[in-house]
Structures are given as C-alpha cells and as structure tokens.
PDB file of C-alpha atoms in Angstrom:
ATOM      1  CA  UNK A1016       5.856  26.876 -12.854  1.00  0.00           C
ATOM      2  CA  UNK A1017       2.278  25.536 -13.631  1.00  0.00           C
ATOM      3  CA  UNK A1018       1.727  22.227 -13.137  1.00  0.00           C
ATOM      4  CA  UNK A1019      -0.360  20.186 -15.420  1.00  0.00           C
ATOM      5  CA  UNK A1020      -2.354  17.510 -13.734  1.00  0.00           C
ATOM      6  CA  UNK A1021      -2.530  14.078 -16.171  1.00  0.00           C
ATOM      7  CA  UNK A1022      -4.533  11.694 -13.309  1.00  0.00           C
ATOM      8  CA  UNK A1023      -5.803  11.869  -9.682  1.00  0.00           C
ATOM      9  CA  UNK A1024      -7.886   9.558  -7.786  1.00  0.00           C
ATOM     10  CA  UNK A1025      -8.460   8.395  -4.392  1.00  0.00           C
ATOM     11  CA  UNK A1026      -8.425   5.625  -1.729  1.00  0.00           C
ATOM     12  CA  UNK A1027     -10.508   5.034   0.917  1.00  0.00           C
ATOM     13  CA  UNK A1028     -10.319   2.615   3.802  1.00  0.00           C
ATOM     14  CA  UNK A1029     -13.476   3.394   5.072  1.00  0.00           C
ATOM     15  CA  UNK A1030     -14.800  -0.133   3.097  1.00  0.00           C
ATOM     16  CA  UNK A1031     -17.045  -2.616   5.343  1.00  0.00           C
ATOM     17  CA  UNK A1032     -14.783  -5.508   4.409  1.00  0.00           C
ATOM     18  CA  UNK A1033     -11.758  -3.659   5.794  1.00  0.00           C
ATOM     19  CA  UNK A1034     -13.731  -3.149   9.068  1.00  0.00           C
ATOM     20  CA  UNK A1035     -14.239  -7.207   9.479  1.00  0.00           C
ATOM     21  CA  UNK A1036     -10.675  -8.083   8.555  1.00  0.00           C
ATOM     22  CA  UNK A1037      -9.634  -6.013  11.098  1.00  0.00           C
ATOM     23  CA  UNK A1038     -11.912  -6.693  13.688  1.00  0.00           C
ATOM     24  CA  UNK A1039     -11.383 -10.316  12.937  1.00  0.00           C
ATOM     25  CA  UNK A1040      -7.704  -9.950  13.196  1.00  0.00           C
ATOM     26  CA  UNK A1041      -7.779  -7.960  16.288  1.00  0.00           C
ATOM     27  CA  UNK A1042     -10.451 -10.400  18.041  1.00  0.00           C
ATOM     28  CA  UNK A1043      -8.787 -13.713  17.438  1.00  0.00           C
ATOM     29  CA  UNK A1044      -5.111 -12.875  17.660  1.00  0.00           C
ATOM     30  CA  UNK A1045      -5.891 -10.659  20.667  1.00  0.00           C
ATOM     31  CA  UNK A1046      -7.435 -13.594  22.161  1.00  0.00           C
ATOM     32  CA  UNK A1047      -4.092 -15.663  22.054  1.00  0.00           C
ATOM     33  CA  UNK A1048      -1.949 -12.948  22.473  1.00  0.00           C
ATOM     34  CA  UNK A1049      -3.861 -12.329  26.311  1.00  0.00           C
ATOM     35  CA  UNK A1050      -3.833 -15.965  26.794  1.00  0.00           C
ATOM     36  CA  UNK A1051      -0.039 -17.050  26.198  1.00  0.00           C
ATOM     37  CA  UNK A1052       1.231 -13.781  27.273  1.00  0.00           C
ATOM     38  CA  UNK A1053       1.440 -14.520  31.197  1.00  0.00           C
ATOM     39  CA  UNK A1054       2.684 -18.371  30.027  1.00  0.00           C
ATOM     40  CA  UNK A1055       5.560 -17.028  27.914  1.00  0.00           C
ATOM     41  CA  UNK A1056       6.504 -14.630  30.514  1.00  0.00           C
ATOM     42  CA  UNK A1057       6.017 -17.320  33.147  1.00  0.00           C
ATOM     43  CA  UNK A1058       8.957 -19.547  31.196  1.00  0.00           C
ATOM     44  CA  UNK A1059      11.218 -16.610  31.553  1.00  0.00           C
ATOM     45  CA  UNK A1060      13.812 -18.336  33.365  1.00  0.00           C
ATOM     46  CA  UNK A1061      14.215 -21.195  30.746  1.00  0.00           C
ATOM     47  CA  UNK A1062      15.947 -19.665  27.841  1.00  0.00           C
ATOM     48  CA  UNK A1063      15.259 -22.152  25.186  1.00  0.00           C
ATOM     49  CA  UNK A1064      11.937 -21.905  25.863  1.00  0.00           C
ATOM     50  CA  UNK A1065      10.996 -18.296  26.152  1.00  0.00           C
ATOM     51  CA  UNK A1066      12.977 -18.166  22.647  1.00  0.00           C
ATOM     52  CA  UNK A1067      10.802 -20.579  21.219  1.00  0.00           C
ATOM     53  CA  UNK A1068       8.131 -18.893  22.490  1.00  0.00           C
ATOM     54  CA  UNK A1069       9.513 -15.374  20.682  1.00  0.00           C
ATOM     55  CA  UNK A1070       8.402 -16.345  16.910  1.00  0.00           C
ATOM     56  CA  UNK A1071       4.439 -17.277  17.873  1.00  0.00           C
ATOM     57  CA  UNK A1072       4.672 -14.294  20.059  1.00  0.00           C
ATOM     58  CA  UNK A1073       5.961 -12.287  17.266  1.00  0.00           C
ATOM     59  CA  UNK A1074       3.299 -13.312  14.972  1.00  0.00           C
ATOM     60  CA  UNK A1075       0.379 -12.792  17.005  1.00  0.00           C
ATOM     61  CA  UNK A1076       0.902  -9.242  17.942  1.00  0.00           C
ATOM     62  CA  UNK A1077       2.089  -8.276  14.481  1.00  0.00           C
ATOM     63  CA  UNK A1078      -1.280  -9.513  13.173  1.00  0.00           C
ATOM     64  CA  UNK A1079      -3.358  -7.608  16.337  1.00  0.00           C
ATOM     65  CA  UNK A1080      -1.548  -4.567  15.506  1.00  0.00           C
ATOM     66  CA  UNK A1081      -2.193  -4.939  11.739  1.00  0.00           C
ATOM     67  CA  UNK A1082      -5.622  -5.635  12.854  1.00  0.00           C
ATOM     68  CA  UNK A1083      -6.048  -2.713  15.065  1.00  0.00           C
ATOM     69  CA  UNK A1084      -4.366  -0.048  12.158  1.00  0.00           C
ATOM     70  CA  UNK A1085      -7.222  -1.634   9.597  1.00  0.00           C
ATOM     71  CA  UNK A1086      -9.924  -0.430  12.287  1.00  0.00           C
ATOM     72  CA  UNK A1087      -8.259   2.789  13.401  1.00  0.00           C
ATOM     73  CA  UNK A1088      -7.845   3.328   9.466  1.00  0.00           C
ATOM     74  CA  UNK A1089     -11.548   2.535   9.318  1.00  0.00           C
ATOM     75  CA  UNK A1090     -13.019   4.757  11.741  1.00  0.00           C
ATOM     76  CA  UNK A1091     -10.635   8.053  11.057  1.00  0.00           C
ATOM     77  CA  UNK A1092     -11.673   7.801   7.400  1.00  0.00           C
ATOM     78  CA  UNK A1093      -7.865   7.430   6.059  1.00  0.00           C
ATOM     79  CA  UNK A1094      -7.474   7.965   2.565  1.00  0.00           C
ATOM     80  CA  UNK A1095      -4.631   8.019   0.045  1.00  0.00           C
ATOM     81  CA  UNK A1096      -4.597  10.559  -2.722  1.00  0.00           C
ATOM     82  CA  UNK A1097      -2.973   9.420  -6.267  1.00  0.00           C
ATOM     83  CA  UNK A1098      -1.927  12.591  -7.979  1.00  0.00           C
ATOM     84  CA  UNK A1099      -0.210  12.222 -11.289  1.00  0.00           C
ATOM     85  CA  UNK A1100       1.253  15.583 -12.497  1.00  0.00           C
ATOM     86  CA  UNK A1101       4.106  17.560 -14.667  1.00  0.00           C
ATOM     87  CA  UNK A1102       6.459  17.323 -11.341  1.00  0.00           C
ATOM     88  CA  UNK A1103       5.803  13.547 -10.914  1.00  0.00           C
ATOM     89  CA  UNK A1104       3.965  11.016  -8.657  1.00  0.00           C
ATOM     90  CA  UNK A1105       2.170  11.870  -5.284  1.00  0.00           C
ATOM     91  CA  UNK A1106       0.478   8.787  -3.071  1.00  0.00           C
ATOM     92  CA  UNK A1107      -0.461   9.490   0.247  1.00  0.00           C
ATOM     93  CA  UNK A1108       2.198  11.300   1.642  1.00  0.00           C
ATOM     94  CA  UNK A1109       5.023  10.170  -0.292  1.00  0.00           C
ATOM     95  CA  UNK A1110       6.039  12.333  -3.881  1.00  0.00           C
ATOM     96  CA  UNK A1111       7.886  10.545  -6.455  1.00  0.00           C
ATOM     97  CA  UNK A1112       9.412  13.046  -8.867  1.00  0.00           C
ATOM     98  CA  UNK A1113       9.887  11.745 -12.278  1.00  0.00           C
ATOM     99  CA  UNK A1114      13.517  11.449 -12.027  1.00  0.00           C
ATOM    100  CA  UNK A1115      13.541   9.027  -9.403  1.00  0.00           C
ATOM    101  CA  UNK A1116      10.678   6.907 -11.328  1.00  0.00           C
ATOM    102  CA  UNK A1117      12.160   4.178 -13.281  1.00  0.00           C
ATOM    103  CA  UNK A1118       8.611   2.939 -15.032  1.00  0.00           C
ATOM    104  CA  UNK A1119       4.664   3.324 -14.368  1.00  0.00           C
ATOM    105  CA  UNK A1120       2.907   0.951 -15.661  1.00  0.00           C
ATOM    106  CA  UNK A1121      -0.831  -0.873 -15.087  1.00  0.00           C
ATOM    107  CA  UNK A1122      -1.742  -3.995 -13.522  1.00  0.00           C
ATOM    108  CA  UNK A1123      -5.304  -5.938 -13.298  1.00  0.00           C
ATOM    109  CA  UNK A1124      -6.698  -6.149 -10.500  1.00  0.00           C
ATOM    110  CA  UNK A1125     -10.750  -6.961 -10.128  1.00  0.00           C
ATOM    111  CA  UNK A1126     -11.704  -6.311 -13.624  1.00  0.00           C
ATOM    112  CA  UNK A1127      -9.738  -2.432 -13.221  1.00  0.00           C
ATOM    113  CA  UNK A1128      -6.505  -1.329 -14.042  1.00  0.00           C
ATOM    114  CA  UNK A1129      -4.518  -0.467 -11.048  1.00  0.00           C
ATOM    115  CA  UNK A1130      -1.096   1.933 -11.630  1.00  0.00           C
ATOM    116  CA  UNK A1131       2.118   0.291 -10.604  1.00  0.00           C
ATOM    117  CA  UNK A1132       5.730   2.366 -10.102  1.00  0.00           C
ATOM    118  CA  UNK A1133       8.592   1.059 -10.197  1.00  0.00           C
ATOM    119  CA  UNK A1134      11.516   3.470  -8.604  1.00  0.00           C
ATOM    120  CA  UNK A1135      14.990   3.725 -10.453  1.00  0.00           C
ATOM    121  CA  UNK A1136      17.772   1.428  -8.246  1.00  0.00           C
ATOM    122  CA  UNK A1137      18.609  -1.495  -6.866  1.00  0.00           C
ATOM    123  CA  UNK A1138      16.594  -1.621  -4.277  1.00  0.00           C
ATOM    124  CA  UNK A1139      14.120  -0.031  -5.640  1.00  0.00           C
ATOM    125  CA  UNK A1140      10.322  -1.709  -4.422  1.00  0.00           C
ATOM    126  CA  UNK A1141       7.207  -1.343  -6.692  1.00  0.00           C
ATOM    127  CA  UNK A1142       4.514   0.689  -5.258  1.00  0.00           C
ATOM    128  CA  UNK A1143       0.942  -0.244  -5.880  1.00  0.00           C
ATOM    129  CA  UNK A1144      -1.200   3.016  -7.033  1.00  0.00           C
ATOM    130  CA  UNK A1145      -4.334   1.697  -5.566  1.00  0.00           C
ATOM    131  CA  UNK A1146      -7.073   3.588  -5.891  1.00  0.00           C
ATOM    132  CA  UNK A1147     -11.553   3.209  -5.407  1.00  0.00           C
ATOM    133  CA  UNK A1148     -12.349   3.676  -8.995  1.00  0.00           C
ATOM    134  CA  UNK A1149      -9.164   2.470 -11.132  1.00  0.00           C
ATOM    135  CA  UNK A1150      -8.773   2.779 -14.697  1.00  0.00           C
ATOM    136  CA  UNK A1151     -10.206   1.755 -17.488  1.00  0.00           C
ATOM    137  CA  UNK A1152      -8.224   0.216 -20.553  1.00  0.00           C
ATOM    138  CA  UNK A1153      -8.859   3.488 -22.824  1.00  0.00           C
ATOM    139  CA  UNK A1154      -8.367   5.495 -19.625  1.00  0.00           C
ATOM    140  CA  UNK A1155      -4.948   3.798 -19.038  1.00  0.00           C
ATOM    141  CA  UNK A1156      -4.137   4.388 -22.641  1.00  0.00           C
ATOM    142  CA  UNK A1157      -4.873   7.872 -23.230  1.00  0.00           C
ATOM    143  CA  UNK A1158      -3.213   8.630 -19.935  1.00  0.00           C
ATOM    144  CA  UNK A1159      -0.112   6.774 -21.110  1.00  0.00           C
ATOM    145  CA  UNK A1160      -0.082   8.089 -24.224  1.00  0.00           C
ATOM    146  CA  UNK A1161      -0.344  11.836 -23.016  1.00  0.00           C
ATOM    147  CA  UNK A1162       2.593  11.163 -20.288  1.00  0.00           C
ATOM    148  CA  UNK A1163       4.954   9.532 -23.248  1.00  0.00           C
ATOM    149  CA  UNK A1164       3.620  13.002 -25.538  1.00  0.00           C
ATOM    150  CA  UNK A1165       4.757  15.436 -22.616  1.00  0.00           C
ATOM    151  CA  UNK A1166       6.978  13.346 -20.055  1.00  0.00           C
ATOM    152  CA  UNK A1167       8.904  11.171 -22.132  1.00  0.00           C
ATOM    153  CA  UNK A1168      10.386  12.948 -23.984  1.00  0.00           C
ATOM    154  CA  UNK A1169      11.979  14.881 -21.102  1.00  0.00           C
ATOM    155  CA  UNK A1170      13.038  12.115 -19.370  1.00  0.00           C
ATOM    156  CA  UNK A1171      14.378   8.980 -21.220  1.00  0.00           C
ATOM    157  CA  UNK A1172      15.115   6.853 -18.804  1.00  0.00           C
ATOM    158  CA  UNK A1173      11.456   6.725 -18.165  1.00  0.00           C
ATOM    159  CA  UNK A1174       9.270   3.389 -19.449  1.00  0.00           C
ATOM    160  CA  UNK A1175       5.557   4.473 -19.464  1.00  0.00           C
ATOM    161  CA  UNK A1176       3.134   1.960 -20.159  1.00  0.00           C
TER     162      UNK A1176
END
C-alpha cells in the first residue's frame, strides 16, 4: 500500500546552546560528583549517613550524565526525524500508528507551532514533536485540515487539531 506523506521535518542537536548546557552540566556537577565521591564512600560504615548522602549523590550524577548525553548528542550529530504519514506518526525511532494516537494537536513554542501527541490510555504521556523549523499557523491548518479530510474519517476516535 502507498503511503501518502502529510508532514516531515527534522531535529537537530547539533545547536551551540546545546553544546554549553552540556558542557556546563558536565563541568560543574562533575566537579562535585569527584569531590564528595571518596567522602560518601568514606561514611560507608554509618548508615544514616551514607543514606543521606544517596539523594545529593543521586542528583549530581543524573545531571553529569544528562550533561554528557547533550555533548555526545552534540558531537555525533543526533537527529530526530518527524514523519507524518497515511500509516501514522514516526519520531526518532519510535512509530505511532494512528490507532494508538488518541489526538495531535499544536502547541507554541518560540513564536512556532510545535506538534504535540497525545497516545490513547491511561497512562498514556504526551510526546513533544519538536522539530528545527516548526510550523506555521496556515501550515498547521492546512495540515490539520488534510489529516481530518483523509484520516479522520477512518478513525473516529481520533481529535486532530
């Protein structure tokens, strides 16, 4: 079956401010994360302590290793790809097909509109469609109106726009 392609667009993390977050991130949690490491280790023996310890801890090397997948993500180039076709939703690696996709709708974000889909479920999380370029407001609306001509109607459930 031929597919017919509605929107596509793409993400890049190769964006200078990424770069200084995550060097930021990596050079000033790092640094506290070297220097209480051999104390926290070194209070091993007293239990409250060492749990006490465990939260600061915790925080510190999530941010380094947030920081350090911003500048890996930097330097390999990552990007996401936003495909919007007859099958459904593709972001990255993940493919939503359209009868797991409970709405798509758009969002503002720095003067563009930014997709936003909202799985069917209870536990269902929105995902951001993030992409370089975004969409304009007669962009958004032609899109939307062509997926409630062609998709809508074949799945109901579905709230576009």
């Amino acid at each position: 079956m031929n597919s017919e392609v509605y929107h596509t667009g793409t993400r890049h993390y190769r964006r200078l401010p990424l770069l200084i977050i995550g060097l930021g991130l990596v050079g000033f949690c790092g640094f506290f994360l070297l220097r209480l490491l051999p104390q926290w280790f070194a209070i091993w023996n007293d239990t409250r302590k060492f749990l006490f310890g465990l939260l600061p801890m915790g925080g510190l090397t999530f941010f380094t290793l947030t920081g350090v997948m911003l500048v890996r993500h930097y330097v390999a180039d990552h990007q996401l790809e936003l495909r919007i076709d007859s099958h459904g939703v593709s972001y990255g690696s993940r493919f939503y097909p359209w009868s797991e996709v409970g709405s798509l709708s758009g969002r503002w974000y720095h003067r563009r509109l930014m997709l936003l889909l909202h799985r069917k479920g209870l536990v269902a999380l929105d995902r951001h469609l993030v992409t370089d370029v975004g969409l304009t407001e007669d962009e958004y609306d032609r899109l939307m109106e062509r997926l409630n001509d062609d998709i809508g109607a074949i799945y109901p459930h579905l709230r576009l726009g």
